Coordinates of C-alpha atoms in Angstrom, one line a residue:
M667 CA -16.6 -23.8 10.2
P668 CA -15.2 -24.8 6.6
L669 CA -11.9 -26.7 7.0
S670 CA -10.7 -24.5 4.2
L671 CA -10.9 -21.6 6.4
I672 CA -9.4 -23.2 9.4
L673 CA -6.7 -24.0 7.4
S674 CA -6.3 -20.3 5.9
R675 CA -6.5 -19.1 9.6
A676 CA -4.0 -21.4 11.0
L677 CA -2.0 -20.4 8.0
S678 CA -2.0 -16.7 8.5
A679 CA -1.3 -17.5 12.3
L680 CA 1.9 -19.2 11.6
V681 CA 3.0 -16.3 9.7
T682 CA 1.8 -13.8 12.2
L683 CA 3.8 -15.5 15.3
F684 CA 7.2 -16.0 12.4
G685 CA 6.5 -12.2 12.3
V686 CA 6.2 -11.8 16.0
M687 CA 9.2 -13.6 16.3
V688 CA 11.4 -11.5 14.1
V689 CA 10.6 -8.2 15.4
V690 CA 10.9 -8.9 19.3
F691 CA 14.2 -10.8 18.4
V692 CA 15.5 -8.0 16.5
L693 CA 14.7 -5.4 18.7
V694 CA 15.6 -6.1 22.2
R695 CA 19.1 -6.7 20.7
V696 CA 19.2 -3.1 19.1
V697 CA 17.6 -1.3 22.3
P698 CA 20.7 0.1 24.4
G699 CA 22.3 -2.2 27.4
D700 CA 24.2 -5.2 27.7
P701 CA 22.7 -8.4 29.4
I702 CA 26.5 -9.4 30.4
A703 CA 27.3 -6.3 31.8
M704 CA 24.6 -6.6 34.4
M705 CA 25.9 -10.1 35.0
I706 CA 29.8 -10.0 35.5
A707 CA 31.2 -9.5 39.0
P708 CA 33.1 -6.7 39.7
G709 CA 37.3 -7.0 38.4
A710 CA 36.0 -9.2 35.7
T711 CA 38.5 -9.5 32.5
D712 CA 37.8 -9.0 29.0
A713 CA 38.4 -12.9 28.7
D714 CA 35.4 -13.5 31.3
I715 CA 33.2 -11.1 29.4
A716 CA 34.0 -12.8 26.1
A717 CA 33.6 -16.4 27.4
L718 CA 30.3 -15.4 28.6
R719 CA 29.1 -13.8 26.4
A720 CA 30.0 -16.5 23.7
H721 CA 28.5 -18.9 26.7
Y722 CA 24.9 -17.4 25.5
G723 CA 25.8 -17.1 21.7
L724 CA 25.4 -13.3 21.7
D725 CA 28.9 -13.3 19.8
L726 CA 27.5 -14.1 17.1
P727 CA 25.6 -11.9 14.3
I728 CA 21.9 -11.4 14.9
W729 CA 20.9 -13.4 11.8
Q730 CA 22.5 -16.6 13.2
Q731 CA 21.5 -15.8 16.9
F732 CA 18.1 -15.4 15.3
W733 CA 18.2 -19.1 13.5
I734 CA 19.4 -20.9 16.2
W735 CA 16.8 -19.7 18.6
F736 CA 14.1 -20.3 16.1
G737 CA 15.7 -24.0 16.1
Q738 CA 15.2 -24.3 19.6
V739 CA 11.9 -23.0 19.4
L740 CA 10.7 -25.6 16.8
H741 CA 12.0 -28.2 19.3
G742 CA 10.0 -27.1 22.0
N743 CA 13.1 -25.2 23.9
L744 CA 13.0 -21.2 24.4
G745 CA 16.5 -21.3 25.9
T746 CA 17.5 -20.4 29.6
S747 CA 17.0 -17.3 31.7
I748 CA 20.1 -15.4 31.9
S749 CA 19.1 -14.0 35.3
M750 CA 17.0 -16.8 36.7
K751 CA 19.5 -19.8 35.4
Q752 CA 16.3 -21.6 34.6
G753 CA 14.4 -22.9 31.4
V754 CA 12.0 -19.9 30.1
I755 CA 9.6 -22.8 29.3
T756 CA 9.6 -23.9 33.2
I757 CA 9.6 -20.4 34.5
I758 CA 6.4 -19.1 32.2
G759 CA 5.0 -22.3 33.1
Q760 CA 4.9 -21.6 36.6
R761 CA 3.4 -17.9 36.3
L762 CA 1.1 -18.1 33.2
P763 CA -1.9 -20.1 35.3
A764 CA -1.3 -16.8 37.5
T765 CA -2.4 -14.3 34.8
L766 CA -4.8 -16.5 32.9
E767 CA -6.7 -16.9 36.2
L768 CA -6.6 -13.2 36.9
A769 CA -7.4 -12.2 33.2
I770 CA -10.5 -14.5 32.9
F771 CA -11.6 -13.2 36.5
A772 CA -11.3 -9.8 35.0
L773 CA -12.9 -10.6 31.8
T774 CA -16.2 -12.5 33.3
M775 CA -16.5 -8.9 35.5
A776 CA -16.6 -7.1 32.5
V777 CA -18.8 -8.7 30.6
V778 CA -21.0 -9.0 33.2
W779 CA -21.1 -5.4 34.3
G780 CA -20.7 -4.3 30.6
G781 CA -23.9 -6.3 30.0
F782 CA -25.7 -5.3 33.0
I783 CA -24.7 -1.4 31.7
A784 CA -26.4 -2.1 28.0
L785 CA -29.4 -3.8 29.3
V786 CA -30.3 -1.2 31.8
S787 CA -29.8 1.5 29.5
T788 CA -31.5 -0.2 26.8
A789 CA -34.6 -1.1 29.0
W790 CA -34.5 2.9 30.1
R791 CA -33.5 4.8 27.0
G792 CA -34.3 8.4 26.7
T793 CA -34.9 8.5 30.5
W794 CA -32.3 10.3 33.3
V795 CA -31.1 6.2 34.4
E796 CA -29.7 6.3 30.9
R797 CA -28.0 9.6 31.3
A798 CA -26.4 8.6 34.6
I799 CA -25.2 5.3 33.3
D800 CA -24.1 7.1 30.1
N801 CA -21.9 9.7 32.3
F802 CA -20.5 6.9 34.9
N803 CA -19.5 4.7 32.0
G804 CA -17.9 7.8 30.2
V805 CA -15.9 7.8 33.9
M806 CA -15.1 4.1 33.7
L807 CA -13.4 4.5 30.0
A808 CA -11.7 7.2 30.4
V809 CA -9.4 6.3 33.4
P810 CA -6.9 3.6 32.7
D811 CA -6.6 0.2 34.6
F812 CA -3.3 1.3 36.3
I813 CA -4.8 4.4 37.8
W814 CA -7.9 2.0 39.2
G815 CA -5.2 0.0 40.5
L816 CA -3.0 2.6 42.5
T817 CA -6.5 4.1 43.5
F818 CA -7.6 0.7 44.5
V819 CA -4.3 0.4 47.0
L820 CA -4.9 3.9 48.5
V821 CA -8.0 3.7 49.3
L822 CA -9.1 0.1 50.0
G823 CA -5.7 -1.0 50.9
V824 CA -4.5 1.6 52.8
L825 CA -7.1 4.3 54.1
V826 CA -9.4 1.7 54.2
P827 CA -7.7 -1.5 54.0
L828 CA -10.5 -4.0 53.4
L829 CA -8.8 -6.4 51.0
P830 CA -5.3 -7.5 50.4
I831 CA -3.2 -5.5 47.9
S832 CA -0.4 -7.6 46.9
G833 CA 0.4 -11.1 46.5
R834 CA -1.7 -14.3 45.4
S835 CA -2.9 -15.8 48.4
D836 CA -2.1 -15.9 52.3
P837 CA 1.5 -17.5 52.1
S838 CA 0.5 -18.8 55.9
I839 CA -2.4 -21.0 54.0
D840 CA -0.7 -24.6 52.3
A841 CA -3.1 -25.7 50.3
G842 CA -1.2 -28.6 49.2
L843 CA -2.0 -28.2 45.3
Y844 CA 0.0 -29.6 42.4
T845 CA -0.7 -27.1 39.7
Q846 CA -0.4 -23.4 39.8
F847 CA -3.9 -23.1 38.5
Y848 CA -4.9 -22.3 42.6
V849 CA -8.9 -21.3 41.7
L850 CA -9.4 -24.5 39.2
E851 CA -7.7 -26.9 41.5
G852 CA -9.2 -25.6 44.6
L853 CA -12.7 -26.4 43.4
L854 CA -12.0 -29.4 42.3
R855 CA -10.5 -30.5 45.5
A856 CA -13.3 -28.7 47.5
K857 CA -10.5 -25.9 49.1
F858 CA -13.2 -23.5 49.2
G859 CA -11.7 -21.6 52.0
F860 CA -8.6 -21.4 50.0
V861 CA -10.3 -20.4 46.8
W862 CA -12.0 -17.9 48.6
D863 CA -8.7 -16.4 49.8
V864 CA -7.3 -16.3 46.5
L865 CA -10.4 -14.7 45.1
K866 CA -10.0 -11.8 47.7
H867 CA -6.3 -11.0 46.3
M868 CA -7.5 -11.0 42.7
L869 CA -10.3 -8.9 43.4
L870 CA -8.7 -5.4 43.4
P871 CA -6.3 -6.3 40.5
A872 CA -9.4 -7.8 38.5
C873 CA -11.7 -4.8 39.4
A874 CA -8.5 -2.6 37.7
L875 CA -8.5 -4.5 34.4
A876 CA -12.5 -5.2 34.3
F877 CA -13.4 -1.4 34.7
P878 CA -12.2 -0.1 31.0
L879 CA -13.1 -3.4 29.6
A880 CA -16.9 -3.4 30.9
A881 CA -17.2 0.4 29.9
V882 CA -16.2 -0.3 26.5
I883 CA -18.5 -3.6 26.2
G884 CA -21.1 -1.6 27.3
R885 CA -21.0 1.1 25.4
V886 CA -20.7 -1.1 22.2
L887 CA -23.4 -3.8 23.1
K888 CA -26.2 -1.0 24.3
N889 CA -25.6 1.0 20.7
T890 CA -26.2 -2.5 18.9
M891 CA -29.3 -2.9 21.0
M892 CA -30.2 0.4 20.3
D893 CA -30.3 -0.5 16.6
V894 CA -32.0 -4.0 17.3
M895 CA -34.7 -2.7 19.1
V896 CA -36.1 -0.7 15.7
Q897 CA -36.3 -3.7 13.8
D898 CA -39.2 -5.5 12.5
Y899 CA -39.1 -8.9 14.0
I900 CA -38.9 -6.7 17.4
T901 CA -42.1 -4.8 16.6
L902 CA -43.8 -8.3 15.6
A903 CA -42.7 -9.6 19.2
R904 CA -44.6 -6.7 20.8
I905 CA -47.7 -7.3 18.7
K906 CA -47.8 -11.1 19.9
G907 CA -47.6 -10.0 23.4
L908 CA -44.4 -11.0 24.5
S909 CA -42.8 -9.0 27.7
S910 CA -40.6 -6.4 27.7
L911 CA -38.0 -8.3 29.4
R912 CA -38.5 -11.2 27.1
I913 CA -37.9 -9.2 24.3
L914 CA -35.2 -7.7 25.8
L915 CA -33.3 -10.9 26.7
Q916 CA -34.2 -13.3 23.9
E917 CA -34.8 -11.2 21.0
A918 CA -32.6 -8.0 21.2
L919 CA -29.8 -9.4 23.2
R920 CA -29.5 -12.7 21.2
N921 CA -29.0 -10.7 18.1
A922 CA -26.9 -7.9 19.3
A923 CA -24.1 -10.0 21.3
V924 CA -22.1 -10.9 18.0
P925 CA -20.6 -7.3 17.3
A926 CA -20.1 -7.4 21.4
L927 CA -18.3 -10.9 21.4
A928 CA -15.8 -9.9 18.8
L929 CA -15.0 -6.6 20.5
T930 CA -14.8 -8.5 23.7
G931 CA -12.1 -11.4 22.0
V932 CA -9.9 -8.1 20.8
Q933 CA -10.0 -6.4 23.7
F934 CA -9.2 -9.7 26.0
T935 CA -6.2 -9.5 24.6
F936 CA -5.4 -5.8 25.3
L937 CA -6.4 -7.2 28.9
I938 CA -3.5 -9.6 28.7
G939 CA -1.2 -6.8 28.1
G940 CA -2.7 -4.7 30.8
T941 CA -1.7 -6.9 33.6
V942 CA 1.9 -6.2 32.8
I943 CA 1.6 -2.6 34.8
T944 CA -1.6 -4.0 37.2
E945 CA 0.3 -7.0 38.4
R946 CA 3.4 -5.0 39.4
I947 CA 1.4 -2.3 41.5
F948 CA -0.5 -5.4 42.9
S949 CA 3.0 -7.5 43.2
Y950 CA 1.0 -10.4 41.9
P951 CA 3.4 -13.3 40.7
G952 CA 2.0 -13.6 37.2
I953 CA 3.9 -13.0 33.6
G954 CA 3.4 -9.3 33.4
N955 CA 5.0 -8.9 36.4
L956 CA 7.6 -11.0 35.2
A957 CA 8.2 -9.5 32.2
I958 CA 9.0 -6.2 33.8
D959 CA 11.5 -7.9 35.7
A960 CA 13.0 -9.4 32.5
V961 CA 13.4 -6.1 30.6
I962 CA 15.1 -4.8 33.7
N963 CA 17.7 -7.3 33.8
R964 CA 18.1 -7.5 30.1
D965 CA 17.3 -11.2 30.1
L966 CA 16.7 -11.5 26.4
P967 CA 15.2 -15.4 26.3
L968 CA 13.1 -14.5 28.8
I969 CA 11.8 -11.3 26.7
Q970 CA 11.4 -13.4 23.8
G971 CA 9.7 -16.1 25.6
L972 CA 7.1 -14.1 27.2
V973 CA 6.5 -12.1 24.1
L974 CA 6.1 -15.3 22.2
T975 CA 3.4 -16.5 24.8
F976 CA 1.6 -13.3 24.8
G977 CA 1.5 -13.4 20.7
I978 CA 0.2 -17.3 20.8
I979 CA -2.5 -16.2 23.2
F980 CA -3.4 -13.2 21.1
I981 CA -3.7 -15.4 18.2
A982 CA -5.4 -18.4 19.9
V983 CA -8.2 -15.7 21.4
N984 CA -8.6 -14.2 17.8
M985 CA -9.1 -17.6 16.5
L986 CA -11.7 -18.5 19.2
V987 CA -13.8 -15.6 18.3
D988 CA -14.0 -15.9 15.3
A989 CA -15.4 -19.6 15.2
L990 CA -17.8 -18.2 18.0
T991 CA -18.5 -15.5 15.8
V992 CA -19.3 -18.0 12.5
W993 CA -21.1 -20.4 15.3
L994 CA -23.7 -17.6 16.8
N995 CA -24.2 -16.0 12.9
P996 CA -26.2 -18.7 11.2
R997 CA -25.9 -16.4 7.8
L998 CA -21.8 -16.7 8.2
R999 CA -22.2 -20.5 9.4
H1000 CA -24.0 -21.1 6.1
A1001 CA -22.2 -18.9 4.0

């Protein structure tokens, strides 16, 4: 990717991030609710309330509060959580790995399942197999992730209890890990039993997140591959005697993957946002569950830090997808 394009994307990302900071800072202060009112003890005097408001800087004009917070952000400080009495960066750092592992697990499942749907539908196009897959794909697409989550809790957690439906791991297992990246560190340290337990806890929430995304990926990839299969180079490959499977995987899939990749990157950011409700349903200790608690407690510094974190992830993923798209498409790479 040319240096000028990289600098342009980086500048655009900074402008976008600044806009996110302004919008979220203003919104959390104009919506109804007072965080101080939720903190004060019964019988607190007006002087106590005023002192507490001044302690958190909530007695200043909004623009002044923003510039103070913006200066803190530039120095790597997101403030202190009002409800948890800890640094916002520390809190997010403890919860973010759980959400990232869940989202990556769900994305992997969605890509594999969506790719399988597209390949089978293309290979058996015009038959009952394609129609059956399209109908099932429509159901996956129509049902939102939180409905899948509630269904899994009811069926596989209550009626037929096959998998755990809460938490991130069995609390009786002490793996002695140093980081919150349970799967990655567990694999590196050969703690396979613990990794298996973590994956079992992630399976149901990951499926709830992956099903709608897999349906989108499968539909887009299938439509793109259908267009590719009528191209001249596919006909030439058939004349050369290449097998149908080789044509499908080596010729069609490789050329149809770029649009699906761009869509997957965009949808991955929405998948991260979808963890908010899904993590709550499964009591999963990630930043999605943390965001709901922050909103309930009107924890302004924590809400601002979480939204900023979501914004950074969104921008980073889109920049990565742009780079991969250019790398995979020779026409863009040499433009």
